[in-house]
Every structure is written in C-alpha cells, then in structure tokens.
Coordinates of C-alpha atoms and ligand atoms in Angstrom, one line a residue:
X1453 CA 4.6 -21.3 -11.5
X1454 CA 2.8 -20.9 -14.9
X1455 CA -0.3 -19.3 -13.5
X1456 CA 1.3 -17.5 -10.6
X1457 CA 1.1 -14.2 -12.5
X1458 CA 1.3 -12.4 -9.2
X1459 CA 4.8 -13.6 -8.4
X1460 CA 7.1 -10.9 -9.6
X1461 CA 4.3 -8.7 -11.0
X1462 CA 4.2 -4.9 -11.0
X1463 CA 0.9 -3.4 -9.7
X1464 CA -0.2 0.1 -10.3
X1465 CA -2.3 1.6 -7.5
X1466 CA -5.1 4.0 -8.6
X1467 CA -6.6 6.3 -6.0
X1468 CA -9.9 7.0 -7.9
X1469 CA -10.7 10.4 -6.4
X1470 CA -7.5 11.9 -7.8
X1471 CA -6.8 10.0 -11.0
X1472 CA -9.1 11.6 -13.6
X1473 CA -12.5 13.3 -13.4
X1474 CA -14.9 12.9 -16.4
X1475 CA -18.1 14.5 -15.0
X1476 CA -16.6 17.8 -14.0
X1477 CA -17.4 17.6 -10.3
X1478 CA -13.8 18.0 -9.2
X1479 CA -13.5 14.3 -8.1
X1480 CA -12.0 11.5 -10.1
X1481 CA -14.3 8.6 -11.2
X1482 CA -14.4 5.2 -12.9
X1483 CA -14.9 6.8 -16.3
X1484 CA -11.6 8.7 -15.6
X1485 CA -9.8 5.5 -14.9
X1486 CA -11.1 3.9 -18.1
X1487 CA -10.0 7.0 -20.1
X1488 CA -6.4 6.7 -18.7
X1489 CA -5.9 2.9 -18.8
X1490 CA -3.8 3.2 -21.9
X1491 CA -1.3 5.3 -20.0
X1492 CA -1.2 2.6 -17.2
X1493 CA -0.7 -0.2 -19.7
X1494 CA 2.0 1.7 -21.5
X1495 CA 4.2 1.4 -18.4
X1496 CA 4.3 -2.3 -18.8
X1497 CA 2.7 -3.1 -15.5
X1498 CA 0.7 -6.3 -15.0
X1499 CA -2.2 -5.2 -12.8
X1500 CA -4.0 -2.3 -11.2
X1501 CA -5.3 -2.0 -7.7
X1502 CA -8.1 0.4 -7.3
X1503 CA -8.7 2.0 -3.9
X1504 CA -12.3 1.9 -2.7
X1505 CA -15.1 3.1 -4.9
X1506 CA -18.0 1.6 -2.9
X1507 CA -20.9 3.4 -1.3
X1508 CA -19.5 5.4 1.5
X1509 CA -20.1 8.6 3.6
X1510 CA -16.4 9.3 2.8
X1511 CA -15.3 10.1 6.3
X1512 CA -12.1 8.2 5.4
X1513 CA -12.5 8.8 1.7
X1514 CA -14.0 5.4 0.9
X1515 CA -12.3 3.3 3.5
X1516 CA -15.6 3.6 5.5
X1517 CA -17.9 1.4 3.4
X1518 CA -21.6 1.6 3.9
X1519 CA -22.5 -0.9 1.1
X1520 CA -20.0 -3.4 -0.2
X1521 CA -22.1 -4.2 -3.3
X1522 CA -22.8 -0.7 -4.6
X1523 CA -20.6 1.7 -6.5
X1524 CA -20.8 5.2 -4.9
X1525 CA -22.5 7.4 -7.5
X1526 CA -19.7 9.9 -7.0
X1527 CA -17.5 7.3 -8.9
X1528 CA -20.1 6.0 -11.4
X1529 CA -22.1 2.8 -11.6
X1530 CA -21.6 -1.0 -11.6
X1531 CA -21.9 -0.8 -15.4
X1532 CA -18.9 1.6 -15.5
X1533 CA -17.0 -0.8 -13.3
X1534 CA -17.8 -3.7 -15.7
X1535 CA -16.7 -1.6 -18.6
X1536 CA -13.5 -0.8 -16.7
X1537 CA -12.7 -4.5 -16.1
X1538 CA -13.4 -5.3 -19.8
X1539 CA -11.1 -2.5 -21.0
X1540 CA -8.4 -3.5 -18.6
X1541 CA -8.5 -7.1 -19.7
X1542 CA -8.3 -6.0 -23.3
X1543 CA -5.1 -4.2 -22.4
X1544 CA -3.7 -7.2 -20.6
X1545 CA -4.1 -5.7 -17.1
X1546 CA -5.4 -7.7 -14.1
X1547 CA -7.8 -5.9 -11.8
X1548 CA -7.5 -5.9 -8.0
X1549 CA -10.0 -4.0 -5.9
X1550 CA -9.7 -2.9 -2.3
X1551 CA -11.7 -4.8 0.3
X1552 CA -12.1 -3.3 3.7
X1553 CA -13.3 -6.1 6.0
X1554 CA -11.9 -4.9 9.3
X1555 CA -14.5 -2.3 9.7
X1556 CA -17.6 -0.7 8.0
X1557 CA -18.9 2.8 8.1
X1558 CA -21.1 3.6 11.1
X1559 CA -23.8 4.3 8.5
X1560 CA -23.8 0.7 7.3
X1561 CA -27.2 -0.9 8.0
X1562 CA -25.4 -3.7 9.9
X1563 CA -24.0 -1.2 12.4
X1564 CA -27.2 0.7 12.6
X1565 CA -29.0 -2.5 13.7
X1566 CA -26.2 -3.7 15.9
X1567 CA -26.1 -0.6 18.0
X1568 CA -29.9 -0.8 18.7
X1569 CA -29.9 -3.5 21.4
X1570 CA -28.0 -6.3 23.0
X1571 CA -30.1 -9.0 21.3
X1572 CA -30.8 -7.9 17.7
X1573 CA -29.8 -10.1 14.8
X1574 CA -26.5 -8.2 14.3
X1575 CA -25.8 -7.7 18.0
X1576 CA -22.4 -9.6 17.7
X1577 CA -21.4 -8.3 14.3
X1578 CA -19.2 -5.6 15.9
X1579 CA -16.9 -5.6 18.9
X1580 CA -18.9 -4.5 21.9
X1581 CA -17.7 -4.4 25.5
X1582 CA -19.0 -3.2 28.8
X1583 CA -17.2 -0.3 30.5
X1584 CA -14.9 -1.0 33.4
X1585 CA -16.4 -0.5 36.9
X1586 CA -15.3 3.2 36.8
X1587 CA -17.0 3.8 33.5
X1588 CA -13.8 4.0 31.4
X1589 CA -13.2 1.9 28.3
X1590 CA -12.5 -1.8 28.7
X1591 CA -8.8 -1.6 28.0
X1592 CA -6.0 0.7 26.8
X1593 CA -6.2 0.0 23.1
X1594 CA -5.6 3.1 20.9
X1595 CA -6.9 4.0 17.5
X1596 CA -4.6 4.8 14.6
X1597 CA -6.4 8.1 14.2
X1598 CA -5.8 9.3 17.8
X1599 CA -7.2 8.6 21.2
X1600 CA -8.9 5.5 22.6
X1601 CA -10.0 2.7 20.2
X1602 CA -13.3 2.7 22.0
X1603 CA -16.4 4.9 21.6
X1604 CA -19.4 4.9 24.0
X1605 CA -22.8 4.1 22.6
X1606 CA -25.6 5.4 24.8
X1607 CA -28.3 3.0 23.6
X1608 CA -26.4 -0.2 24.2
X1609 CA -24.6 1.3 27.1
X1610 CA -21.4 -0.3 25.9
X1611 CA -18.2 0.7 24.1
X1612 CA -17.5 -0.4 20.5
X1613 CA -14.1 -0.9 19.0
X1614 CA -12.6 1.1 16.1
X1615 CA -9.0 1.0 15.0
X1616 CA -9.5 4.1 12.9
X1617 CA -12.2 6.8 13.1
X1618 CA -15.1 6.4 15.5
X1619 CA -17.2 6.3 12.3
X1620 CA -15.4 3.1 11.3
X1621 CA -16.6 0.5 13.8
X1622 CA -14.6 -2.7 13.7
X1623 CA -16.4 -5.8 12.4
X1624 CA -16.3 -8.8 14.6
X1625 CA -14.5 -11.3 12.4
X1626 CA -14.7 -13.8 15.2
X1627 CA -18.4 -14.0 14.5
X1628 CA -19.2 -16.8 12.0
X1629 CA -22.0 -14.9 10.4
X1630 CA -19.6 -12.0 9.6
X1631 CA -17.2 -14.5 8.0
X1632 CA -20.0 -15.9 5.9
X1633 CA -21.0 -12.4 4.8
X1634 CA -17.4 -11.5 3.9
X1635 CA -17.3 -14.6 1.7
X1636 CA -20.6 -13.6 0.0
X1637 CA -19.1 -10.2 -0.8
X1638 CA -15.9 -11.9 -2.1
X1639 CA -17.9 -14.2 -4.4
X1640 CA -19.9 -11.3 -5.8
X1641 CA -16.8 -9.4 -7.0
X1642 CA -14.9 -12.5 -8.1
X1643 CA -17.8 -13.6 -10.2
X1644 CA -17.8 -10.1 -11.7
X1645 CA -14.3 -10.9 -13.0
X1646 CA -11.9 -9.2 -10.6
X1647 CA -8.5 -10.9 -10.3
X1648 CA -8.2 -10.4 -6.6
X1649 CA -8.2 -8.1 -3.7
X1650 CA -6.0 -5.7 -1.7
X1651 CA -7.1 -6.4 1.8
X1652 CA -7.1 -3.3 4.0
X1653 CA -5.4 -3.4 7.4
X1654 CA -5.4 -7.2 7.4
X1655 CA -3.3 -7.3 10.5
X1656 CA -6.1 -5.7 12.4
X1657 CA -8.8 -8.2 11.5
X1658 CA -8.9 -10.2 14.7
X1659 CA -8.2 -9.1 18.3
X1660 CA -7.5 -10.7 21.6
X1661 CA -10.7 -12.3 22.9
X1662 CA -9.6 -11.6 26.5
X1663 CA -9.2 -7.9 25.7
X1664 CA -5.9 -7.7 27.5
X1665 CA -4.1 -4.3 27.7
X1666 CA -1.3 -3.6 25.3
X1667 CA 2.0 -3.2 27.1
X1668 CA 3.9 0.1 26.7
X1669 CA 6.8 0.2 24.3
X1670 CA 10.0 -0.4 26.1
X1671 CA 12.9 2.0 25.7
X1672 CA 15.1 0.8 23.0
X1673 CA 12.3 -1.1 21.2
X1674 CA 12.6 -0.3 17.5
X1675 CA 9.9 2.3 16.4
X1676 CA 7.0 0.9 14.4
X1677 CA 7.0 1.7 10.7
X1678 CA 3.3 2.1 10.3
X1679 CA 2.8 5.1 12.6
X1680 CA 4.9 8.2 13.1
X1681 CA 6.4 8.9 16.6
X1682 CA 3.9 11.8 17.0
X1683 CA 1.0 9.2 17.0
X1684 CA 0.4 8.0 20.6
X1685 CA -0.1 4.5 19.2
X1686 CA 3.7 4.4 18.7
X1687 CA 4.0 4.2 22.5
X1688 CA 2.3 0.8 22.8
X1689 CA 3.3 -2.7 21.7
X1690 CA 0.2 -3.9 19.9
X1691 CA 0.3 -7.4 21.2
X1692 CA -3.4 -7.7 21.8
X1693 CA -5.3 -5.1 19.9
X1694 CA -4.1 -6.5 16.5
X1695 CA -1.6 -8.9 14.9
X1696 CA -2.8 -11.8 17.1
X1697 CA -1.7 -15.3 16.1
X1698 CA -5.2 -16.5 15.3
X1699 CA -5.3 -14.0 12.4
X1700 CA -3.2 -16.6 10.5
X1701 CA -6.1 -19.1 10.7
X1702 CA -8.5 -16.6 9.3
X1703 CA -6.1 -15.7 6.5
X1704 CA -5.8 -19.3 5.6
X1705 CA -9.6 -19.7 5.7
X1706 CA -10.1 -16.9 3.2
X1707 CA -7.3 -18.1 1.0
X1708 CA -8.9 -21.5 0.8
X1709 CA -12.2 -19.9 -0.1
X1710 CA -10.7 -17.8 -2.9
X1711 CA -8.8 -20.8 -4.3
X1712 CA -12.1 -21.9 -5.7
X1713 CA -11.6 -19.2 -8.4
X1714 CA -8.5 -19.9 -10.5
X1715 CA -5.6 -17.5 -10.8
X1716 CA -6.8 -14.9 -8.3
X1717 CA -4.6 -13.0 -5.9
X1718 CA -4.9 -11.8 -2.3
X1719 CA -2.7 -8.9 -1.4
X1720 CA -2.8 -8.1 2.3
X1721 CA -1.8 -4.9 3.9
X1722 CA 0.2 -5.8 7.0
X1723 CA 1.1 -3.2 9.6
X1724 CA 1.8 -3.6 13.3
X1725 CA 4.9 -3.2 15.5
X1726 CA 7.1 -5.2 13.2
X1727 CA 5.4 -4.9 9.9
X1728 CA 8.0 -6.7 7.7
X1729 CA 7.9 -9.8 9.8
X1730 CA 4.1 -9.7 10.0
X1731 CA 3.8 -9.3 6.2
X1732 CA 6.3 -12.1 5.6
X1733 CA 4.4 -14.4 8.0
X1734 CA 1.1 -13.7 6.2
X1735 CA 2.5 -15.1 2.9
X1736 CA 4.2 -18.2 4.3
X1737 CA 3.3 -21.9 3.6
X1738 CA 1.5 -21.3 0.3
X1739 CA -1.7 -21.4 2.2
X1740 CA -2.0 -17.8 3.3
X1741 CA -2.1 -14.6 1.2
X1742 CA -0.3 -14.7 -2.2
X1743 CA 1.2 -11.3 -1.5
X1744 CA 1.5 -8.9 1.4
X1745 CA 2.9 -5.5 1.8
X1746 CA 4.6 -4.0 4.8
X1747 CA 5.6 -0.4 5.8
X1748 CA 9.3 -0.8 6.0
X1749 CA 10.2 1.1 2.9
X1750 CA 7.1 3.2 2.3
X1751 CA 7.4 4.7 5.7
X1752 CA 11.1 5.2 5.7
X1753 CA 13.7 7.7 4.6
X1754 CA 15.4 5.0 2.5
X1755 CA 18.8 5.1 4.3
X1756 CA 21.1 2.1 3.6
X1757 CA 20.1 0.6 7.0
X1758 CA 16.3 1.1 6.3
X1759 CA 16.8 -0.8 3.0
X1760 CA 19.0 -3.6 4.2
X1761 CA 17.1 -3.9 7.5
X1762 CA 13.7 -4.3 5.7
X1763 CA 15.2 -6.9 3.3
X1764 CA 16.8 -8.9 6.2
X1765 CA 13.6 -8.8 8.3
X1766 CA 11.5 -10.1 5.4
X1767 CA 14.0 -12.8 4.3
X1768 CA 14.4 -14.0 7.9
X1769 CA 10.7 -15.2 7.9
X1770 CA 9.4 -15.5 4.4
X1771 CA 10.7 -18.9 3.1
X1772 CA 9.1 -19.3 -0.4
X1773 CA 6.4 -16.8 0.3
X1774 CA 6.3 -13.7 -1.8
X1775 CA 6.3 -10.1 -0.5
X1776 CA 5.1 -7.0 -2.3
X1777 CA 7.3 -3.9 -2.0
X1778 CA 6.3 -0.3 -2.4
X1779 CA 8.0 3.0 -1.8
X1780 CA 4.8 5.2 -2.3
X1781 CA 1.1 4.8 -1.6
X1782 CA -1.9 6.8 -0.7
X1783 CA -1.0 6.8 3.0
X1784 CA 2.5 8.1 3.1
X1785 CA 4.5 11.2 2.1
X1786 CA 5.8 10.7 -1.5
X1787 CA 9.3 9.2 -1.5
X1788 CA 10.9 12.1 -3.5
X1789 CA 10.1 14.4 -0.5
X1790 CA 10.6 11.8 2.2
X1791 CA 14.2 11.1 1.4
X1792 CA 16.1 13.8 3.2
X1793 CA 18.2 15.1 0.4
X1794 CA 19.4 18.6 -0.2
X1795 CA 21.0 17.4 -3.4
X1796 CA 20.1 18.9 -6.8
X1797 CA 17.6 17.1 -9.0
X1798 CA 14.7 15.4 -7.1
X1799 CA 14.0 13.2 -10.2
X1800 CA 17.1 11.3 -9.2
X1801 CA 15.5 10.3 -5.9
X1802 CA 12.5 9.1 -7.9
X1803 CA 14.8 7.0 -10.1
X1804 CA 16.6 5.6 -7.1
X1805 CA 13.4 4.5 -5.5
X1806 CA 12.2 3.0 -8.8
X1807 CA 15.4 1.0 -9.4
X1808 CA 15.4 -0.2 -5.8
X1809 CA 11.8 -1.2 -5.6
X1810 CA 11.8 -2.9 -9.0
X1811 CA 15.0 -5.0 -8.2
X1812 CA 14.1 -6.3 -4.8
X1813 CA 12.9 -9.9 -4.3
X1814 CA 9.1 -9.6 -4.5
X1815 CA 6.4 -8.0 -6.5
X1816 CA 6.2 -4.3 -6.7
X1817 CA 3.3 -1.9 -6.2
X1818 CA 3.7 1.6 -7.6
X1819 CA 1.3 4.5 -6.9
X1820 CA -0.2 6.9 -9.4
X1821 CA 2.2 9.8 -10.1
X1822 CA 5.2 7.8 -9.0
X1823 CA 6.0 7.2 -12.6
X1824 CA 6.2 11.0 -13.0
X1825 CA 8.6 11.4 -10.0
X1826 CA 6.0 13.6 -8.2
X1827 CA 7.1 15.1 -5.0
X1828 CA 4.8 15.5 -2.0
X1829 CA 2.3 18.4 -2.5
X1830 CA 2.2 21.1 0.1
X1831 CA -1.4 21.5 1.2
X1832 CA -2.3 24.5 3.3
X1833 CA -3.9 23.7 6.6
X1834 CA -7.2 25.2 5.5
X1835 CA -7.2 22.9 2.4
X1836 CA -6.5 19.7 4.4
X1837 CA -9.4 17.2 4.4
X1838 CA -7.9 14.0 5.8
X1839 CA -8.8 13.6 9.5
X1840 CA -5.4 11.9 10.1
X1841 CA -3.4 14.7 8.7
X1842 CA -5.5 17.2 10.6
X1843 CA -5.0 15.3 13.8
X1844 CA -1.2 15.1 13.5
X1845 CA -0.7 18.6 12.0
X1846 CA 1.9 20.0 11.8
X1847 CA 4.2 17.3 13.1
X1848 CA 3.2 14.8 10.5
X1849 CA 1.7 15.5 7.1
X1850 CA 1.4 12.7 4.7
X1851 CA -1.9 11.7 3.2
X1852 CA -3.5 14.7 1.6
X1853 CA -0.1 15.8 0.1
X1854 CA 0.2 12.4 -1.7
X1855 CA -3.4 12.3 -2.8
X1856 CA -3.6 15.5 -4.9
X1857 CA -4.8 15.2 -8.5
X1858 CA -2.7 13.6 -11.2
X1859 CA -1.2 16.1 -13.6
X1860 CA -2.0 14.9 -17.1
X1861 CA -1.6 18.0 -19.3
X1862 CA 0.7 20.9 -18.5
X1863 CA -1.3 23.6 -20.2
X1864 CA -4.9 22.6 -19.3
X1865 CA -7.0 23.9 -16.4
X1866 CA -6.4 21.6 -13.3
X1867 CA -3.5 20.1 -15.3
X1868 CA -6.1 18.1 -17.3
X1869 CA -7.4 16.2 -14.2
X1870 CA -10.8 17.8 -14.4
X1871 CA -12.9 20.2 -16.5
X1872 CA -14.7 21.6 -13.5
X1873 CA -15.0 25.4 -13.3
X1874 CA -15.0 25.1 -9.5
X1875 CA -12.5 23.6 -7.2
X1876 CA -11.1 20.1 -7.3
X1877 CA -11.4 18.1 -4.0
X1878 CA -7.8 18.7 -3.3
X1879 CA -5.9 21.3 -5.2
X1880 CA -3.6 20.4 -8.1
X1881 CA -0.1 21.1 -6.8
X1882 CA 1.6 23.9 -8.9
X1883 CA 4.9 22.2 -8.8
X1884 CA 3.5 19.0 -10.3
X1885 CA 2.5 20.8 -13.5
X1886 CA 6.1 20.7 -14.9
X1887 CA 6.0 16.9 -14.4
X1888 CA 2.7 16.4 -16.3
X1889 CA 2.3 13.3 -18.4
X1890 CA 2.3 15.1 -21.7
X1891 CA 5.5 16.9 -20.9
X1892 CA 7.3 13.7 -20.0
X1893 CA 6.0 11.8 -23.0
X1894 CA 8.1 14.1 -25.2
X1895 CA 11.3 13.7 -23.2
X1896 CA 13.1 10.5 -23.9
X1897 CA 15.0 10.9 -20.6
X1898 CA 12.1 11.6 -18.4
X1899 CA 11.3 9.7 -15.2
X1900 CA 8.2 8.3 -17.0
X1901 CA 10.3 6.8 -19.8
X1902 CA 12.8 5.5 -17.4
X1903 CA 10.0 3.6 -15.6
X1904 CA 9.0 2.1 -18.9
X1905 CA 12.5 1.0 -19.7
X1906 CA 13.1 -0.4 -16.2
X1907 CA 9.9 -2.4 -16.1
X1908 CA 10.6 -3.8 -19.6
X1909 CA 14.1 -4.9 -18.4
X1910 CA 12.7 -6.5 -15.3
X1911 CA 10.2 -8.5 -17.3
X1912 CA 13.0 -9.9 -19.4
X1913 CA 15.2 -10.8 -16.5
X1914 CA 14.1 -13.8 -14.3
X1915 CA 16.7 -13.1 -11.7
X1916 CA 15.0 -9.8 -11.0
X1917 CA 11.5 -10.9 -11.4
X1918 CA 11.4 -14.2 -9.5
X1919 CA 15.0 -14.8 -8.4
X1920 CA 16.5 -15.2 -4.9
X1921 CA 18.1 -12.3 -3.0
X1922 CA 21.3 -12.2 -1.0
X1923 CA 22.5 -9.1 0.9
X1924 CA 26.2 -8.2 0.3
X1925 CA 28.4 -6.6 2.9
X1926 CA 28.8 -3.0 2.0
X1927 CA 29.8 0.4 3.6
X1928 CA 27.3 2.3 5.7
X1929 CA 25.9 4.3 2.9
X1930 CA 25.7 1.7 0.2
X1931 CA 23.1 -1.0 -0.2
X1932 CA 24.1 -4.0 -2.2
X1933 CA 22.4 -7.3 -3.1
X1934 CA 22.6 -10.2 -5.5
X1935 CA 19.6 -11.5 -7.3
X1936 CA 19.9 -15.0 -8.9
X1937 CA 17.8 -17.4 -10.8
X1938 CA 19.2 -20.6 -12.3
X1939 CA 22.4 -19.4 -14.1
X1940 CA 21.4 -15.8 -14.2
X1941 CA 22.7 -13.3 -11.7
X1942 CA 22.3 -9.5 -11.2
X1943 CA 24.3 -7.5 -8.8
X1944 CA 22.4 -4.4 -7.6
X1945 CA 24.3 -1.5 -5.8
X1946 CA 22.8 1.7 -4.5
X1947 CA 24.3 4.8 -3.1
X1948 CA 21.7 5.5 -0.5
X1949 CA 23.1 8.9 0.4
X1950 CA 23.3 12.5 -0.7
X1951 CA 27.1 12.5 -1.1
X1952 CA 29.3 11.2 -3.8
X1953 CA 30.7 7.8 -3.0
X1954 CA 33.0 5.3 -4.5
X1955 CA 33.2 1.6 -3.9
X1956 CA 35.2 -1.3 -5.2
X1957 CA 33.1 -4.1 -6.5
X1958 CA 34.0 -7.2 -4.4
X1959 CA 36.4 -9.6 -6.0
X1960 CA 33.9 -12.4 -6.5
X1961 CA 31.9 -10.3 -8.9
X1962 CA 34.8 -9.3 -11.1
X1963 CA 33.6 -11.1 -14.1
X1964 CA 30.2 -9.4 -14.0
X1965 CA 29.5 -6.8 -16.6
X1966 CA 28.2 -3.3 -15.9
X1967 CA 24.8 -2.5 -17.4
X1968 CA 25.2 1.1 -18.3
X1969 CA 21.9 1.7 -19.9
X1970 CA 20.0 0.8 -16.7
X1971 CA 22.4 2.2 -14.2
X1972 CA 22.2 5.9 -13.3
X1973 CA 24.7 8.4 -12.0
X1974 CA 27.3 5.8 -11.6
X1975 CA 30.6 5.3 -13.5
X1976 CA 32.7 2.2 -13.4
X1977 CA 36.5 2.2 -13.9
X1978 CA 38.8 -0.7 -13.2
X1979 CA 36.3 -2.3 -10.9
X1980 CA 35.7 0.9 -8.9
X1981 CA 32.2 2.5 -9.0
X1982 CA 32.0 6.2 -8.6
X1983 CA 28.5 7.2 -7.6
X1984 CA 26.8 10.6 -7.6
X1985 CA 24.3 11.1 -4.8
X1986 CA 21.6 8.5 -5.1
X1987 CA 23.2 6.8 -8.0
X1988 CA 22.9 3.1 -8.7
X1989 CA 24.7 0.5 -10.7
X1990 CA 23.6 -2.9 -12.0
X1991 CA 26.0 -5.7 -13.1
X1992 CA 25.1 -9.0 -14.7
X1993 CA 26.5 -12.4 -15.2
X1994 CA 24.9 -14.3 -18.0
Ligands
BGC1287 C1 -5.8 2.4 4.3 C2 -6.0 3.8 4.8 C3 -7.3 3.8 5.7 C4 -7.2 2.7 6.8 C5 -8.5 2.5 7.4 C6 -5.5 1.7 5.6 O1 -4.4 1.1 6.0 O2 -4.7 2.3 3.4 O3 -6.1 4.7 3.8 O4 -7.4 5.1 6.2 O5 -6.7 1.5 6.3 O6 -9.3 1.8 6.5

C-alpha cells in the first residue's frame, strides 16, 4: 500500500470561480488558488481537486469544455497552472483536475465539424440518431437539466444526445478515435505533473447501442439520490441511457492507460439510479478507478437510515475497492442547511458531518467553505445564474447557493474574495461573513480548528484511515459503526437527530475508552452516552 496515497486520503475541492479573485473581475482565478494554498495545506489534507478551468463558453460554468488543452483566460494561463502545481507540491499537496469526457461544449471545434454533414471526419464523434417516423426523438431518454436528452440539428437532420444542457453534446465514447483523443488529453495533463483526475459524470460515458427506451420507475422503487423528485428524470429507471455494463470495460481501459504514470489517481463521479452500488462497482477488482464518489450522503438529509443505508449499499458491493465519501460539493445544497434541524447552533451540524465523513471507510472529499461550517447561501431568483437551479426553481435550489464566494476576511469588501469595485459573479452571502477564515483562525473552538484537529487525528489512526467497517445495531436515530485495523479499533456513534438521546454502549465494547477531545456534545457515564442533538462519541481500543 506504500504508494497508494489515495487510500484514506482527504481531498479538498476547489471551485475556482468562487475561491479567490486576484484580478478584480469578480471571478476567482488560478492566482487566487495559489494565494490561498497555505490555508488549504493548513487543514492537513492530502490533495486538491480543482473544478474545470479550461476554455469554455461557461454555459455550465466550465463543465462545457471547448478546448481541453487551454486554460480559460478568465482563470489565467498555463504558466499560472504550472506555478500552482509547483506551489502545491512544495506544500505536500497532490493535484487532481477535473476531466469532462462525457460531453464537450457545442462550441468545441469537434462538434462544429461533426454537425456539418453525415460524412465529415468527426461525423461519429457525437451521438447522432435519426428521428422516429413521426419526427420525434429516437427514444425517451431525458436530460439531467430538464426535457428530452435529444436536440434536433437542422443541417444533419438528426438528433444529437446530451445528458445535460443542449450546449453539452455527448461525446461518442464508443468511437475509437474519441477514446484515442481522450488518452492524448490525459497524457498531456499527466505529463504536466498532475496527480490524477476527477472524472465528471463517469456513469454517463457509454450508452445502450440499441437506444432502447428507459422503463418508468415503478411505485415503491427507491428514489435516486442524484436527482431531486422535482426532476422528471427521477421518474425513469436509467437502464439504457447511462450506467450500462460496458462502461466497466471502458473504465478498465482508461485505468490501464493511466497506470503507465506511477502513483496517479482516478476519482470517478458515479450517479445513476443506485449511485452507491454503481460507485462501488467502479472501484472493484483493483483494475477500475482508484476512487469513486456517489450521491448517497451528499444528496441526503443525513438521517440515521440515510447513513447506514449508504454504508450498507457500498459495503455490499465494494470488496477491497475504495470509495470516496463527501457531504458537500458544488452540486448540492450545503449540508448545514440540508439537514432538517431546528436545533440551535448550525455549527454543530457542520461538526457532525465532518466527524461522520472523516470516520467512514473510504477517502473523503471536502468542499471549499465546508471547513468554515458555511450554510447554503440564499440567492434571490434574479441573481441565479445556474441553468439547473433556474429550471427547478423554487422546488429545488442547490447549486448557486453552494457556489457563492469564499469569505476570507470579515471586514474587507466582498469578504476578501475580490477587490472588484463592481459585482462578484455570485454575491457573497451576508451570513457567511461571521464565518470568515480570519475570524475562525482566532477562535480555538471554531469549526475550522475542529477540522484541523479531526484530520490530524484521522491521520494518526490507521483504523479510521484505512481500516474495515462494520455497522452496529442501534436505535432508529443513532448510527454506529466499528472501524478496525490490525489490533486497533474505533467505535463511532452519532446521534443523527435533532433531539437529545441516550444510548447504552453495547456490552462487547465495555473495555473501549471514550475519546473526549474528539467527541462532541456527548457525555459518558457508566457506559451510557447522553447525546445532545447531532452529538457524536468516539471510543477506542488500543
Ligand atoms: C458536475 C456538474 C455538471 C455536470 C455536467 C456533474 O456531475 O459535477 O457540476 O453540471 O456534471 O458536466
């Protein structure tokens, strides 16, 4: 395991637009990331993952790439990126970058050529289909961002597939030339020194070659965790549009290719109807991705059953593969606001999610601002910019409110995020200012300092970092599991509930000792734990 740095690592996700702006245009940039890397390193994390900074018309804020080799001038230059990698390495941080291979921007030169005719050199690079006899799309597949996954192109007189916006046409990864091109892009960035990739929507890379309709979701089928019920996609079982079994061969092919560079890591994003099981299957056998993340926790309200259900689904499939958990990212409402709690201090929800995420079996990916316990920003309808939020408004708001700028300094304009005299791309949320980095630095008991302590403890504890996990029977409101590695064992118990609870530690763990300095809002007396809402207790056997 010596070089398997990714096993048990903590990754910090940076959303560049909102991290730090150094050229006063109201949008974060690579220079801003460089300037704040010390903050990231001070958390004790092992790696960063940077969301896309490539050339893009920004219809989906960079997840619509128009040139995979160029840095968008909005973020800086390739020299800035090289400087960033150098600086990160000096601080002991690995660098993962986002790769969006499932689709390009419709402004990519490949798509511009592909749509010109049925026989150009890129004709097969995207997924084109004739209409049905009645002129309607070839099947019932839906897009994540609403409506059919097909858009008509008048010149080719065909429909093209897009799982997201119509400006994000799906690449045809069944086509050998596309696979070769993906490998070229991969080599370019690996040769530049990146330590790996976060692979966007990797469950949607391949599709059913027969273009069969997806069946409707049956009553009683569990709801998917990657889309809210207000999204019509939640009414289908996505058996054919994505998550097809052949995807595993492609994952294996790309892993084999990346293995040529030592110590690199592939982190796949895995959604679909049963995202835990999909993610777990994407990391099995040692020949697929190193890590994959699912939506079970990041899309949930973190009830006891959400937690234990997600663990059980993953463990059921994973063998010795390795998952990556997260409770926040740039696509979901921040956990502090997602957990339906009316109980006092929201910082306690942040701590609860931290202790849970960092003690599960797997690696952990945290998202900028999570270390500050930021809640979801409320963004007025007129200020929304994300097409997905706008489509599902007001039933589901998620992405803009978790992407507002980082608050660095409580007393500076735009909370130190930008020196622009105009507007920032999304407004800084007023209620984040009290949680700014400089404020929390000064407070020993802040969420920020709790994160540092917890990560440090995790690093020193093999049972937490790389150990096995076993769920323990517990009441409806309490999640409990045991982490073990060789002789070391850690018992982790969470009150996933906004009421006070008490629970007797099961007899077999009697000799374990309570770790007071890591536990929170929990008291132990004669083997009985008294929890405050969202309290948690850790016990250890040495
Ligand atoms: C990314 C999203 C993006 C989508 C399309 C994802 O899952 O995380 O932010 O909109 O893929 O690329």
